[in-house]
Coordinates of C-alpha atoms in Angstrom, one line a residue:
M17 CA 17.0 3.8 24.2
N18 CA 13.3 4.1 24.9
R19 CA 10.8 4.8 22.1
N20 CA 10.4 8.5 22.8
L21 CA 14.1 9.1 22.5
K22 CA 14.2 7.1 19.3
I23 CA 11.4 9.3 17.9
E24 CA 13.3 12.4 18.9
Q25 CA 16.4 11.1 17.1
L26 CA 14.4 10.2 14.0
I27 CA 12.9 13.7 13.9
S28 CA 16.5 15.2 14.1
L29 CA 17.6 12.9 11.2
L30 CA 14.6 13.9 9.1
E31 CA 15.3 17.6 9.7
K32 CA 18.8 17.1 8.4
A33 CA 17.3 15.2 5.4
E34 CA 15.0 18.1 4.7
I35 CA 18.0 20.4 4.4
I36 CA 19.6 18.1 2.0
A37 CA 16.4 17.7 -0.1
E38 CA 16.0 21.5 -0.4
K39 CA 19.1 21.5 -2.7
F40 CA 17.5 19.5 -5.4
S41 CA 14.8 20.3 -8.0
G42 CA 13.2 18.9 -11.0
E43 CA 9.9 17.9 -12.6
Y44 CA 9.8 14.2 -12.2
L45 CA 11.1 11.7 -9.6
H46 CA 10.8 7.9 -10.0
H47 CA 7.1 7.4 -9.2
Y48 CA 4.7 10.3 -8.8
H49 CA 6.7 12.7 -6.6
S50 CA 8.6 15.7 -7.8
P51 CA 11.6 16.7 -5.6
N52 CA 9.5 19.5 -4.2
E53 CA 6.7 17.2 -3.3
F54 CA 9.2 14.9 -1.6
N55 CA 10.5 17.7 0.4
I56 CA 7.0 18.7 1.5
E57 CA 6.5 15.0 2.5
I58 CA 9.6 15.0 4.7
N59 CA 8.2 18.2 6.5
L60 CA 4.9 16.4 7.0
F61 CA 6.8 13.4 8.5
I62 CA 8.4 15.7 11.0
E63 CA 5.2 17.6 11.9
N64 CA 3.2 14.4 12.4
L65 CA 5.9 12.7 14.5
K66 CA 6.0 15.7 16.8
K67 CA 2.2 15.1 17.2
N68 CA 3.0 11.5 18.1
D69 CA 1.3 10.2 14.9
L70 CA 3.3 7.0 14.6
E71 CA 1.5 6.0 11.4
E72 CA 4.1 8.2 9.7
L73 CA 6.6 5.4 10.3
N74 CA 5.0 3.5 7.4
D75 CA 5.7 6.2 4.8
I76 CA 9.1 7.0 6.3
Y77 CA 10.1 3.3 6.0
N78 CA 9.1 3.2 2.4
S79 CA 10.5 6.7 1.5
F80 CA 13.9 5.8 2.8
H81 CA 14.1 2.1 1.9
T82 CA 17.3 1.3 0.1
D83 CA 15.7 1.3 -3.4
S84 CA 13.5 4.3 -2.8
E85 CA 13.3 7.7 -4.4
W86 CA 15.5 9.4 -1.8
Y87 CA 18.6 7.8 -3.2
D88 CA 17.7 8.6 -6.8
L89 CA 17.3 12.2 -5.7
T90 CA 20.3 12.8 -3.4
K91 CA 22.8 10.2 -4.7
T92 CA 25.9 10.0 -2.5
E93 CA 25.1 13.1 -0.5
G94 CA 22.0 11.5 1.1
K95 CA 23.1 7.9 1.3
E96 CA 24.4 7.9 4.9
I97 CA 21.5 9.8 6.5
G98 CA 19.0 7.9 4.4
N99 CA 20.4 4.6 5.7
N100 CA 20.4 5.9 9.3
I101 CA 16.7 7.0 9.0
F102 CA 15.7 3.6 7.5
S103 CA 17.7 1.7 10.1
L104 CA 16.1 3.6 13.0
T105 CA 12.6 3.4 11.5
T106 CA 13.0 -0.4 11.0
E107 CA 14.0 -0.7 14.7
L108 CA 10.9 1.3 15.8
I109 CA 8.4 -0.7 13.7
S110 CA 9.8 -4.0 15.0
E111 CA 8.7 -3.0 18.5
F112 CA 5.0 -3.1 17.6
E113 CA 2.8 -6.2 17.6
S114 CA 2.1 -7.4 14.1
G115 CA -1.4 -7.9 12.8
N116 CA -2.3 -11.5 11.7
I117 CA -3.0 -12.7 8.1
I118 CA -6.8 -12.4 8.3
E119 CA -6.4 -8.8 9.4
L120 CA -4.0 -8.2 6.5
I121 CA -6.4 -9.7 4.0
K122 CA -9.5 -7.8 5.3
D123 CA -7.5 -4.6 5.4
F124 CA -6.3 -5.2 1.8
T125 CA -9.9 -5.9 0.5
N126 CA -11.4 -3.0 2.4
T127 CA -8.8 -0.6 1.0
V128 CA -9.5 -1.9 -2.5
D129 CA -13.2 -1.5 -2.0
K130 CA -12.8 2.0 -0.7
G131 CA -10.8 3.1 -3.7
V132 CA -13.1 1.4 -6.2
Q133 CA -16.1 3.1 -4.8
I134 CA -14.4 6.5 -4.8
L135 CA -13.6 6.2 -8.5
K136 CA -17.0 4.8 -9.5
D137 CA -18.7 7.6 -7.7
K138 CA -16.4 10.2 -9.1
Y139 CA -16.8 9.1 -12.7
G140 CA -20.3 7.7 -12.6
V141 CA -19.3 4.2 -13.9
S142 CA -20.1 0.7 -12.8
D143 CA -17.1 -0.9 -14.6
L144 CA -13.8 0.9 -14.0
L145 CA -11.8 -1.0 -16.6
E146 CA -14.4 -0.3 -19.3
G147 CA -14.4 3.4 -18.4
W148 CA -10.7 3.5 -18.7
H149 CA -10.6 1.6 -22.0
S150 CA -13.3 3.8 -23.4
G151 CA -11.4 7.0 -22.6
L152 CA -13.6 8.4 -19.9
Y153 CA -10.5 9.1 -17.7
E154 CA -6.8 8.8 -18.0
Q155 CA -4.8 5.7 -17.1
T156 CA -3.1 7.6 -14.3
G157 CA -4.2 10.4 -12.1
K158 CA -4.8 11.9 -8.7
L159 CA -7.9 12.6 -6.7
K160 CA -6.3 14.2 -3.6
D161 CA -9.5 15.9 -2.5
L162 CA -11.1 12.5 -2.2
G163 CA -8.1 10.9 -0.5
I164 CA -6.4 9.2 -3.5
E165 CA -2.9 10.5 -3.8
F166 CA -2.3 8.6 -7.1
Y167 CA -4.0 5.9 -9.2
A168 CA -2.9 3.9 -12.2
F169 CA -4.8 1.3 -14.2
H170 CA -2.8 -1.6 -15.6
G171 CA -3.9 -4.7 -17.6
Y172 CA -6.7 -6.2 -15.5
G173 CA -5.9 -4.1 -12.4
L174 CA -5.4 -0.9 -10.6
A175 CA -2.9 0.6 -8.2
L176 CA -4.2 3.0 -5.5
H177 CA -2.1 5.2 -3.2
F178 CA -3.7 6.7 -0.1
R179 CA -1.9 8.6 2.6
N180 CA -0.1 5.8 4.6
K181 CA -1.5 3.0 2.4
K182 CA -0.9 1.7 -1.0
V183 CA -2.7 -1.2 -2.7
D184 CA -2.4 -2.9 -6.1
F185 CA -5.0 -5.4 -7.2
D186 CA -6.5 -7.2 -10.2
F187 CA -10.2 -7.4 -11.0
A188 CA -11.4 -11.0 -11.3
Y189 CA -14.3 -12.7 -13.0
V190 CA -16.1 -15.3 -10.8
S191 CA -18.2 -15.3 -13.0
D192 CA -19.1 -11.6 -12.8
Q193 CA -16.4 -9.0 -12.2
R194 CA -15.4 -8.5 -8.6
H195 CA -12.5 -6.8 -6.8
D196 CA -12.1 -8.7 -3.5
G197 CA -9.4 -11.1 -4.7
F198 CA -5.8 -11.3 -3.6
D199 CA -2.6 -13.3 -4.0
L200 CA 0.6 -13.7 -2.1
W201 CA 2.6 -11.1 -4.1
R202 CA 0.0 -8.4 -3.7
L203 CA -0.5 -9.1 0.0
H204 CA 3.2 -8.8 0.6
G205 CA 3.4 -5.5 -1.2
F206 CA 0.5 -4.2 0.9
A207 CA 2.2 -5.4 4.1
Q208 CA 5.4 -3.6 3.0
G209 CA 3.4 -0.4 2.7
Q210 CA 2.3 -0.7 6.3
P211 CA 5.4 -2.2 8.1
K212 CA 4.3 -0.8 11.5
K213 CA 1.1 -2.8 11.4
Y214 CA 2.3 -5.9 9.6
N215 CA 6.0 -6.2 10.4
K216 CA 5.7 -10.0 10.6
Y217 CA 4.9 -10.2 6.9
L218 CA 7.8 -8.2 5.7
D219 CA 9.4 -11.7 5.6
K220 CA 7.7 -13.5 2.7
I221 CA 8.4 -16.9 4.4
N222 CA 6.1 -15.9 7.3
L223 CA 3.4 -14.8 4.9
E224 CA 3.6 -18.0 2.8
K225 CA 3.4 -20.2 5.9
D226 CA 0.3 -18.5 7.2
F227 CA -1.3 -18.3 3.7
K228 CA -0.9 -22.1 3.3
Q229 CA -2.6 -22.7 6.6
L230 CA -5.6 -20.7 5.5
L231 CA -5.8 -22.8 2.3
K232 CA -5.5 -26.0 4.3
K233 CA -8.3 -24.9 6.6
E234 CA -10.4 -23.7 3.6
I235 CA -10.6 -20.2 5.0
I236 CA -9.5 -19.0 1.6
C237 CA -10.0 -20.6 -1.8
L238 CA -9.0 -20.4 -5.4
P239 CA -12.2 -20.6 -7.5
V240 CA -12.5 -21.1 -11.3
Q241 CA -12.0 -17.7 -13.0
D242 CA -12.5 -16.5 -16.5
N243 CA -10.1 -14.2 -18.5
S244 CA -8.2 -12.7 -15.6
P245 CA -5.2 -13.4 -13.4
K246 CA -6.0 -16.1 -10.8
Q247 CA -7.0 -14.6 -7.4
Y248 CA -7.8 -16.1 -4.0
F249 CA -10.8 -15.2 -2.0
L250 CA -12.1 -15.4 1.5
T251 CA -14.3 -18.5 1.3
N252 CA -17.2 -17.1 3.4
Q253 CA -17.3 -13.9 1.4
L254 CA -17.4 -15.8 -1.9
R255 CA -20.1 -18.1 -0.7
K256 CA -22.1 -15.2 0.7
T257 CA -22.1 -13.3 -2.6
M258 CA -22.8 -16.4 -4.7
E259 CA -25.7 -17.3 -2.5
I260 CA -27.1 -13.8 -2.8
K261 CA -26.7 -13.9 -6.6
N262 CA -28.4 -17.3 -6.8
T263 CA -31.3 -16.1 -4.6
N264 CA -31.9 -13.1 -6.8
R265 CA -32.2 -15.2 -9.9

């Protein structure tokens, strides 16, 4: 079956899922969706696939993953169709060429930086953790008009949900606060959120192998850090910012 026929079949399955979802209601569902929002999302999947927007495959994959909100919502009634949607979506994303680990890391850090800057500009703060701890804004929230579907502060970090992208990171102190760090666990979660683009790294073994190669070649490094979870950094970015800092002293 060629890709176009698979997309048509996926749209048909989603239309059936939409009918099932309409039967359910409630105020809260697992993460930040209500059943009504979930139903709206399925409709958006369908409309965008009809426009050949295949980035929707990312959210479809995650929305119908075996431990996703769909099965909490529909129980036994939605199990078979949910499994069929997930199976077909997995088949489709496997046909795309996967990005490499450097692309993954840069996408991760750029997405973090985008979210951090949106929040800093919105609330007029230079330190997001301090702003949260001092009560300037809630621990969780939404800034949909600015592109953030959901955000949640936690410990030293922050989770950010954009349309078709989700990122979770920790702030690090080397020695000043910075937000361009990463680790294997967070990179894997980011790859899972974009399976069409990074299908190679859905398998943790592939990610760990390429990660170790970057360490061996000193493309990434683990610097000394103060009072925060340990994060890795792109070596050239760390050197660049440290040199700028030293020059300005």
